Amino acid sequence: MPTPPRTRVALFFGGRSSEHAISCATAGGVLGAMDPERYEVVPVGITPDGAMTLRAADEVAAFSLDELPRLADNGTRVRLPESAASRELTVQEGGAVRSLGEIDVAFPILHGPFGEDGTIQGAFELVGMPYVGNGVLASALGMDKHFTKTVLEGAGIEVAPWATVTRAELARHPELWRRRMEGLGLPVFVKPARAGSSVGVTRVTDWPQLDAALEVAFAEDSRVLVEQAVVGRELECGVLEGRDGSPPRVSVAGEIAITGRDFYDFDAKYRGADGIRLICPADLREQELERMQQIAARAFEAIGGAGLARVDFFFTGTGFVVNEINTMPGFTPISMFPSCWLASGLSYPELIDELIALGIGALR
């Protein structure tokens, strides 16, 4: 029997956001887990300035969280198809342009603005390129914590009380906004509306800390959330789109046990800082897990999710509160999303296979 042709996957990573290095390291893990007999990968690294560059597979495979890599501009320029009539990528190197061939599916391993927020998804839509993950609307909603909360609240899903403010609003009505924020009580979390990986997040335990926390968050985004802290266990689960119109599939739960830090910050997530223990599967009663999975599926459907998501919860004495939805969750081999699916019976390579199959078959 002849060998079936390999699926050609354009792997997009890096990007313009503050999570550039995390995306690069994730791409290294994903590339290393893809079966070379099944997939031919075209690595497309997006520099911090937004240039789409062609990268060597061995360069990408060597990326790790230990170094937090940053892509330098190598002078190449990868171009998307000129129209929906083709799926051909091209690359310009110096004055010459050559074809990279037809692509079966794009796999954007991008975190944060200009990648996870619907922007690159819109570019793929314009040229009719199948891609892995959420569409334009779900990506934009999931990226923006304010609108995620608004949509979930409208779907009857409990979220933490919050206030969203811009610099201009704060300057026009400082006393009004101060009353609104202080009305949430202490402690509060101050967060950029559109950032991930806990970048720009501060836990405020005393009101004199608020102004500095707002400045940290405004450095990342023009809109900032001040959110009431919720006391409870921090739980997460992974969601995969259902096949052939079936309901979303939800993994077992993982738990973030905080033992010596204020919260699950960037250093704890990616630099192995002390004070955090990741537990998967989490210790939950059967009915508690079922309830959490039901809410996760509802949240995924509420934003119009496709492909994948991670839904983060607080489990309090009165039930589950959704913290956020991440439409391109951390995807290194040790991240919580693949860990939850591994505990549910789906290995890291199998998870990648499933996401690529969903992307190729997606009807958006």
Coordinates of N, CA and C in Angstrom, one line a residue, residues 67-266:
E67 N 15.0 29.2 29.0 CA 15.7 30.4 28.4 C 14.7 31.5 28.1
L68 N 13.4 31.2 28.1 CA 12.4 32.2 27.7 C 12.8 32.9 26.3
P69 N 12.8 32.1 25.2 CA 13.4 32.6 24.0 C 12.6 33.8 23.4
R70 N 13.4 34.5 22.6 CA 12.8 35.7 21.9 C 13.3 35.7 20.4
L71 N 12.4 35.7 19.5 CA 12.8 35.6 18.1 C 13.4 36.8 17.5
A72 N 14.6 36.7 17.0 CA 15.2 37.8 16.2 C 14.7 37.7 14.8
D73 N 14.7 38.8 14.1 CA 14.3 38.9 12.7 C 15.4 38.3 11.8
N74 N 15.1 37.2 11.1 CA 16.1 36.6 10.3 C 16.0 37.0 8.8
G75 N 15.2 38.0 8.6 CA 15.1 38.6 7.2 C 14.1 37.9 6.3
T76 N 13.6 36.8 6.7 CA 12.6 36.1 5.8 C 11.2 36.7 6.1
R77 N 10.3 36.5 5.1 CA 8.9 37.0 5.3 C 8.0 35.9 4.7
V78 N 7.2 35.3 5.6 CA 6.2 34.4 5.1 C 4.9 35.1 4.8
R79 N 4.3 34.7 3.7 CA 3.1 35.4 3.2 C 2.0 34.4 3.2
L80 N 0.8 34.8 3.7 CA -0.4 34.0 3.6 C -0.9 33.9 2.1
P81 N -1.8 33.0 1.8 CA -2.3 32.9 0.4 C -2.9 34.3 0.0
E82 N -2.8 34.5 -1.3 CA -3.3 35.8 -1.8 C -4.8 35.8 -1.8
S83 N -5.5 34.7 -1.8 CA -6.9 34.6 -1.8 C -7.4 33.3 -1.3
A84 N -8.7 33.1 -1.2 CA -9.3 31.8 -0.7 C -9.2 30.7 -1.8
A85 N -8.7 31.1 -3.0 CA -8.6 30.1 -4.0 C -7.4 29.2 -3.9
S86 N -6.5 29.5 -2.9 CA -5.3 28.8 -2.7 C -5.0 28.7 -1.2
R87 N -4.2 27.6 -0.8 CA -3.7 27.5 0.5 C -2.2 27.5 0.5
E88 N -1.6 28.1 -0.5 CA -0.2 28.1 -0.7 C 0.5 29.3 0.2
L89 N 1.4 28.9 1.0 CA 2.3 29.9 1.7 C 3.5 30.1 0.8
T90 N 4.0 31.4 0.8 CA 5.2 31.7 0.2 C 6.2 32.4 1.2
V91 N 7.5 32.4 0.8 CA 8.4 33.0 1.7 C 9.4 33.9 0.8
Q92 N 9.6 35.1 1.2 CA 10.6 35.9 0.6 C 11.9 35.9 1.4
E93 N 13.0 35.6 0.7 CA 14.3 35.6 1.3 C 15.2 36.4 0.4
G94 N 15.6 37.6 0.9 CA 16.3 38.5 0.1 C 15.4 39.0 -1.0
G95 N 15.8 38.9 -2.2 CA 15.0 39.4 -3.3 C 14.2 38.2 -4.0
A96 N 14.3 37.0 -3.5 CA 13.7 35.9 -4.1 C 12.5 35.4 -3.3
V97 N 11.4 35.0 -4.1 CA 10.2 34.5 -3.5 C 10.1 33.0 -3.9
R98 N 9.8 32.2 -2.9 CA 9.6 30.8 -3.3 C 8.4 30.2 -2.6
S99 N 7.9 29.2 -3.1 CA 6.7 28.5 -2.5 C 7.0 27.6 -1.4
L100 N 6.2 27.7 -0.3 CA 6.3 26.7 0.7 C 5.2 25.6 0.6
G101 N 4.5 25.6 -0.5 CA 3.5 24.6 -0.8 C 2.2 24.9 -0.2
E102 N 1.2 24.0 -0.5 CA -0.1 24.1 0.1 C -0.1 23.6 1.5
I103 N -0.9 24.3 2.4 CA -1.0 24.0 3.8 C -2.4 23.4 4.0
D104 N -2.4 22.3 4.8 CA -3.7 21.8 5.2 C -4.4 22.5 6.3
V105 N -3.6 23.0 7.3 CA -4.2 23.6 8.4 C -3.1 24.5 9.1
A106 N -3.6 25.6 9.7 CA -2.7 26.5 10.5 C -2.9 26.2 11.9
F107 N -1.9 26.2 12.7 CA -1.9 25.9 14.1 C -1.3 27.0 14.9
P108 N -2.1 28.0 15.3 CA -1.6 29.2 16.0 C -1.4 28.9 17.5
I109 N -0.1 28.7 17.9 CA 0.2 28.6 19.3 C 0.7 30.0 19.8
L110 N -0.3 30.8 19.9 CA -0.1 32.2 20.2 C -0.9 32.6 21.4
H111 N -0.2 33.3 22.3 CA -0.9 33.8 23.6 C -0.9 35.3 23.6
G112 N -2.0 35.8 24.1 CA -2.1 37.3 24.3 C -2.6 38.0 23.1
P113 N -2.5 39.3 23.1 CA -3.0 40.2 22.0 C -2.2 39.8 20.7
F114 N -2.8 40.1 19.6 CA -2.2 39.9 18.2 C -2.0 38.4 18.0
G115 N -2.8 37.5 18.5 CA -2.7 36.1 18.2 C -3.7 35.3 18.8
E116 N -4.0 35.5 20.1 CA -5.1 34.8 20.8 C -6.4 35.5 20.8
D117 N -6.4 36.7 20.3 CA -7.5 37.6 20.5 C -8.4 37.8 19.2
G118 N -8.2 36.9 18.3 CA -9.1 36.9 17.1 C -8.4 37.6 15.9
T119 N -7.2 38.3 16.1 CA -6.6 39.0 15.0 C -6.1 38.1 13.9
I120 N -5.3 37.1 14.3 CA -4.7 36.2 13.3 C -5.8 35.3 12.8
Q121 N -6.8 34.9 13.6 CA -7.9 34.1 13.2 C -8.6 34.8 12.1
G122 N -8.8 36.1 12.2 CA -9.4 36.9 11.1 C -8.7 36.9 9.8
A123 N -7.3 36.9 9.9 CA -6.5 36.8 8.7 C -6.7 35.5 8.1
F124 N -6.7 34.4 8.9 CA -7.0 33.1 8.3 C -8.3 33.0 7.6
E125 N -9.3 33.6 8.3 CA -10.7 33.6 7.7 C -10.7 34.3 6.3
L126 N -10.0 35.4 6.2 CA -10.0 36.2 5.0 C -9.5 35.4 3.8
V127 N -8.6 34.5 4.0 CA -8.0 33.7 2.9 C -8.5 32.3 2.9
G128 N -9.4 31.9 3.7 CA -10.0 30.6 3.7 C -9.1 29.5 4.2
M129 N -8.2 29.8 5.1 CA -7.2 28.9 5.7 C -7.8 28.2 6.9
P130 N -8.0 26.8 6.9 CA -8.4 26.1 8.1 C -7.4 26.3 9.2
Y131 N -7.9 26.4 10.4 CA -7.0 26.6 11.5 C -7.5 26.0 12.8
V132 N -6.6 25.7 13.7 CA -6.8 25.1 15.0 C -7.3 26.1 15.9
G133 N -8.4 25.7 16.7 CA -8.8 26.6 17.8 C -10.0 27.4 17.5
N134 N -10.2 28.4 18.4 CA -11.4 29.2 18.4 C -11.4 30.2 17.3
G135 N -12.6 30.6 16.9 CA -12.8 31.6 15.8 C -12.6 33.0 16.3
V136 N -13.0 33.9 15.5 CA -12.7 35.4 15.7 C -13.5 35.8 17.0
L137 N -14.8 35.6 17.0 CA -15.6 36.1 18.1 C -15.2 35.5 19.5
A138 N -15.1 34.1 19.5 CA -14.8 33.4 20.8 C -13.4 33.8 21.2
S139 N -12.4 34.0 20.3 CA -11.1 34.4 20.7 C -11.1 35.8 21.3
A140 N -11.8 36.7 20.6 CA -11.9 38.1 21.2 C -12.6 38.2 22.5
L141 N -13.6 37.4 22.7 CA -14.3 37.4 24.0 C -13.4 36.8 25.1
G142 N -12.8 35.6 24.8 CA -12.0 35.0 25.8 C -10.8 35.8 26.1
M143 N -10.3 36.6 25.2 CA -9.1 37.5 25.5 C -9.5 38.6 26.4
D144 N -10.7 39.1 26.4 CA -11.1 40.3 27.1 C -11.9 39.9 28.4
K145 N -11.2 40.0 29.5 CA -11.8 39.5 30.8 C -13.2 40.2 31.1
H146 N -13.3 41.5 30.7 CA -14.5 42.2 31.0 C -15.7 41.6 30.2
F147 N -15.5 41.4 28.9 CA -16.6 40.9 28.1 C -16.8 39.4 28.3
T148 N -15.8 38.6 28.7 CA -16.0 37.3 29.1 C -16.9 37.2 30.3
K149 N -16.7 38.0 31.3 CA -17.5 38.1 32.5 C -19.0 38.5 32.1
T150 N -19.1 39.5 31.2 CA -20.4 40.0 30.8 C -21.2 38.9 30.1
V151 N -20.5 38.2 29.2 CA -21.2 37.1 28.5 C -21.6 35.9 29.4
L152 N -20.7 35.5 30.3 CA -21.0 34.4 31.2 C -22.1 34.8 32.2
E153 N -22.0 36.0 32.7 CA -23.1 36.5 33.6 C -24.4 36.4 32.9
G154 N -24.5 36.8 31.6 CA -25.7 36.8 30.9 C -26.2 35.4 30.6
A155 N -25.3 34.4 30.7 CA -25.6 33.0 30.5 C -26.0 32.3 31.8
G156 N -26.0 33.1 32.9 CA -26.4 32.5 34.2 C -25.2 31.8 34.9
I157 N -24.0 32.1 34.6 CA -22.8 31.5 35.2 C -22.2 32.5 36.2
E158 N -22.0 32.1 37.4 CA -21.5 33.0 38.4 C -20.0 33.4 38.2
V159 N -19.7 34.7 38.2 CA -18.4 35.2 38.1 C -18.1 36.1 39.3
A160 N -16.9 36.5 39.6 CA -16.5 37.3 40.7 C -17.0 38.8 40.3
P161 N -17.5 39.5 41.3 CA -17.8 40.9 41.1 C -16.6 41.7 40.6
W162 N -16.8 42.7 39.8 CA -15.7 43.5 39.2 C -16.1 44.9 38.8
A163 N -15.1 45.7 38.5 CA -15.3 47.0 37.9 C -14.2 47.1 36.8
T164 N -14.5 47.7 35.7 CA -13.6 47.9 34.6 C -13.5 49.4 34.3
V165 N -12.2 49.9 34.2 CA -12.0 51.3 34.1 C -10.9 51.6 33.1
T166 N -11.0 52.8 32.5 CA -9.9 53.3 31.6 C -9.2 54.4 32.3
R167 N -8.0 54.8 31.9 CA -7.3 55.9 32.4 C -8.2 57.2 32.3
A168 N -8.8 57.4 31.2 CA -9.6 58.6 31.0 C -10.8 58.6 31.9
E169 N -11.5 57.5 32.1 CA -12.6 57.5 33.1 C -12.1 57.8 34.5
L170 N -11.0 57.2 34.8 CA -10.4 57.4 36.2 C -10.0 58.9 36.4
A171 N -9.5 59.5 35.3 CA -9.1 60.9 35.4 C -10.3 61.8 35.5
R172 N -11.4 61.5 34.8 CA -12.6 62.3 34.8 C -13.4 62.2 36.1
H173 N -13.5 61.0 36.7 CA -14.3 60.8 37.9 C -13.5 60.0 38.9
P174 N -12.4 60.5 39.4 CA -11.6 59.7 40.3 C -12.3 59.3 41.6
E175 N -13.1 60.1 42.2 CA -13.8 59.8 43.4 C -14.9 58.7 43.2
L176 N -15.6 58.8 42.1 CA -16.6 57.8 41.7 C -16.0 56.4 41.6
W177 N -14.9 56.4 40.8 CA -14.3 55.1 40.6 C -13.6 54.5 41.8
R178 N -13.1 55.4 42.6 CA -12.5 55.0 43.9 C -13.6 54.3 44.8
R179 N -14.8 54.9 44.8 CA -15.9 54.3 45.6 C -16.3 53.0 45.1
R180 N -16.3 52.9 43.7 CA -16.7 51.6 43.1 C -15.7 50.5 43.4
M181 N -14.5 50.9 43.3 CA -13.4 49.9 43.5 C -13.4 49.5 45.0
E182 N -13.4 50.5 45.9 CA -13.4 50.1 47.3 C -14.6 49.4 47.8
G183 N -15.7 49.6 47.0 CA -16.9 48.9 47.4 C -16.8 47.4 47.2
L184 N -15.8 46.9 46.4 CA -15.6 45.5 46.2 C -15.0 44.8 47.5
G185 N -14.4 45.6 48.3 CA -13.8 45.1 49.5 C -12.4 44.6 49.3
L186 N -11.7 44.3 50.3 CA -10.3 43.8 50.2 C -10.3 42.3 50.5
P187 N -9.3 41.6 49.9 CA -8.4 42.0 48.9 C -9.1 42.1 47.5
V188 N -8.4 42.8 46.6 CA -8.9 42.7 45.2 C -7.7 42.4 44.3
F189 N -8.0 41.9 43.1 CA -7.0 41.7 42.1 C -7.1 42.8 41.0
V190 N -6.0 43.4 40.6 CA -6.0 44.4 39.6 C -5.4 43.7 38.4
K191 N -6.1 43.7 37.2 CA -5.7 43.0 36.1 C -5.8 43.8 34.8
P192 N -4.9 43.6 33.8 CA -5.2 44.2 32.5 C -6.4 43.4 31.9
A193 N -7.3 44.1 31.2 CA -8.4 43.4 30.6 C -8.0 42.4 29.6
R194 N -6.9 42.6 28.8 CA -6.6 41.8 27.7 C -5.1 41.4 27.8
A195 N -4.8 40.5 28.7 CA -3.5 39.9 28.9 C -3.6 38.5 29.5
G196 N -2.6 37.7 29.5 CA -2.7 36.4 30.0 C -1.4 36.1 30.8
S197 N -1.3 34.8 31.3 CA -0.1 34.3 32.0 C 0.1 35.2 33.3
S198 N -0.9 35.8 33.8 CA -0.8 36.6 35.0 C 0.1 37.9 34.8
V199 N 0.4 38.2 33.6 CA 1.2 39.4 33.3 C 0.4 40.7 33.7
G200 N 1.0 41.5 34.5 CA 0.4 42.8 34.9 C -0.6 42.7 36.0
V201 N -0.7 41.5 36.7 CA -1.6 41.3 37.7 C -1.0 41.6 39.1
T202 N -1.8 42.3 40.0 CA -1.4 42.6 41.3 C -2.5 42.2 42.3
R203 N -2.1 41.6 43.4 CA -3.1 41.4 44.5 C -2.9 42.6 45.5
V204 N -4.0 43.3 45.7 CA -4.0 44.5 46.6 C -4.7 44.1 47.9
T205 N -4.0 44.3 49.0 CA -4.5 44.0 50.3 C -4.7 45.2 51.2
D206 N -4.3 46.4 50.6 CA -4.4 47.7 51.4 C -4.6 48.7 50.3
W207 N -5.6 49.6 50.5 CA -6.0 50.6 49.5 C -4.8 51.5 49.0
P208 N -3.9 51.9 49.9 CA -2.8 52.7 49.3 C -2.0 52.0 48.2
Q209 N -2.1 50.6 48.1 CA -1.4 49.9 47.0 C -2.1 50.0 45.7
L210 N -3.3 50.5 45.7 CA -4.1 50.5 44.5 C -3.5 51.2 43.3
D211 N -3.1 52.5 43.5 CA -2.6 53.3 42.4 C -1.4 52.6 41.7
A212 N -0.5 52.1 42.5 CA 0.7 51.4 41.9 C 0.2 50.2 41.1
A213 N -0.8 49.4 41.6 CA -1.3 48.3 40.9 C -2.0 48.6 39.6
L214 N -2.7 49.8 39.6 CA -3.3 50.2 38.4 C -2.3 50.6 37.3
E215 N -1.2 51.2 37.8 CA -0.2 51.6 36.8 C 0.5 50.3 36.2
V216 N 0.7 49.3 37.0 CA 1.2 48.0 36.4 C 0.3 47.4 35.4
A217 N -1.0 47.5 35.7 CA -2.0 46.9 34.7 C -2.1 47.8 33.5
F218 N -2.1 49.1 33.7 CA -2.3 50.0 32.5 C -1.1 49.9 31.6
A219 N 0.1 49.5 32.1 CA 1.2 49.3 31.2 C 1.0 48.2 30.2
E220 N 0.0 47.3 30.5 CA -0.3 46.2 29.6 C -1.5 46.4 28.7
D221 N -2.4 47.3 29.2 CA -3.7 47.4 28.4 C -4.3 48.8 28.8
S222 N -5.2 49.3 27.9 CA -5.8 50.6 28.2 C -7.0 50.4 29.1
R223 N -7.5 49.2 29.3 CA -8.6 48.9 30.2 C -8.2 48.0 31.3
V224 N -8.6 48.2 32.5 CA -8.1 47.4 33.7 C -9.3 47.0 34.5
L225 N -9.3 45.7 34.9 CA -10.3 45.2 35.8 C -9.8 45.3 37.3
V226 N -10.7 45.7 38.2 CA -10.5 45.5 39.6 C -11.5 44.5 40.0
E227 N -11.0 43.4 40.5 CA -11.9 42.2 40.8 C -11.9 41.8 42.2
Q228 N -13.0 41.5 42.8 CA -13.1 41.1 44.1 C -12.5 39.7 44.2
A229 N -11.6 39.5 45.2 CA -10.9 38.2 45.5 C -12.0 37.2 46.0
V230 N -11.9 36.0 45.5 CA -12.8 35.0 45.8 C -12.0 33.9 46.7
V231 N -12.5 33.6 47.8 CA -11.9 32.6 48.7 C -12.4 31.2 48.3
G232 N -11.5 30.4 47.9 CA -11.9 29.0 47.5 C -10.7 28.3 46.8
R233 N -11.0 27.0 46.5 CA -9.9 26.2 45.8 C -9.9 26.7 44.4
E234 N -8.7 26.7 43.8 CA -8.5 27.1 42.4 C -8.4 25.8 41.6
L235 N -9.4 25.7 40.7 CA -9.5 24.5 39.9 C -9.6 24.9 38.4
E236 N -9.1 23.9 37.6 CA -9.2 24.2 36.1 C -9.5 22.9 35.4
C237 N -10.2 23.0 34.3 CA -10.4 21.8 33.5 C -10.3 22.2 32.0
G238 N -9.9 21.2 31.2 CA -9.8 21.4 29.7 C -11.1 21.1 29.0
V239 N -11.4 21.8 28.0 CA -12.5 21.6 27.1 C -12.1 21.4 25.7
L240 N -12.7 20.4 25.0 CA -12.5 20.1 23.6 C -13.8 20.2 22.9
E241 N -13.8 20.7 21.8 CA -15.0 20.8 20.9 C -15.5 19.3 20.7
G242 N -16.8 19.1 20.7 CA -17.4 17.8 20.3 C -17.3 17.6 18.8
R243 N -17.2 16.3 18.5 CA -17.2 15.9 17.1 C -18.6 15.8 16.5
D244 N -18.8 16.2 15.3 CA -20.0 15.9 14.5 C -21.2 16.5 15.3
G245 N -21.1 17.6 15.9 CA -22.2 18.3 16.5 C -22.5 17.8 17.9
S246 N -21.7 16.9 18.5 CA -21.9 16.4 19.8 C -21.4 17.5 20.8
P247 N -21.9 17.4 22.1 CA -21.5 18.4 23.1 C -20.0 18.5 23.3
P248 N -19.6 19.6 23.9 CA -18.1 19.7 24.3 C -17.7 18.6 25.2
R249 N -16.5 18.2 25.1 CA -15.9 17.2 26.0 C -15.1 18.0 27.1
V250 N -15.2 17.5 28.3 CA -14.5 18.2 29.4 C -13.7 17.2 30.2
S251 N -12.4 17.6 30.5 CA -11.5 16.7 31.2 C -11.8 16.7 32.7
V252 N -11.0 15.8 33.4 CA -11.1 15.9 34.8 C -10.5 17.2 35.3
A253 N -10.6 17.5 36.5 CA -10.2 18.8 37.1 C -8.7 18.7 37.6
G254 N -8.0 19.8 37.5 CA -6.7 20.0 38.1 C -6.8 21.1 39.2
E255 N -6.0 21.0 40.1 CA -6.0 22.0 41.2 C -4.7 22.7 41.4
I256 N -4.7 24.0 41.6 CA -3.6 24.8 41.9 C -3.6 25.1 43.4
A257 N -2.7 24.4 44.1 CA -2.7 24.5 45.6 C -1.6 25.6 45.9
I258 N -2.0 26.7 46.5 CA -1.1 27.8 46.8 C -0.7 27.6 48.3
T259 N 0.6 27.4 48.5 CA 1.2 27.1 49.8 C 2.1 28.2 50.3
G260 N 2.6 29.1 49.5 CA 3.5 30.1 50.0 C 3.7 31.3 49.1
R261 N 2.6 31.6 48.3 CA 2.6 32.8 47.5 C 1.3 33.5 47.6
D262 N 1.2 34.7 47.1 CA -0.1 35.4 47.1 C -1.1 34.8 46.1
F263 N -0.5 34.5 44.9 CA -1.4 33.9 43.9 C -0.5 33.2 42.9
Y264 N -1.2 32.6 41.9 CA -0.5 31.8 40.9 C 0.0 32.8 39.8
D265 N 1.2 33.4 40.1 CA 1.7 34.4 39.2 C 2.6 33.9 38.1
F266 N 3.2 34.8 37.3 CA 4.0 34.4 36.2 C 5.2 33.5 36.6

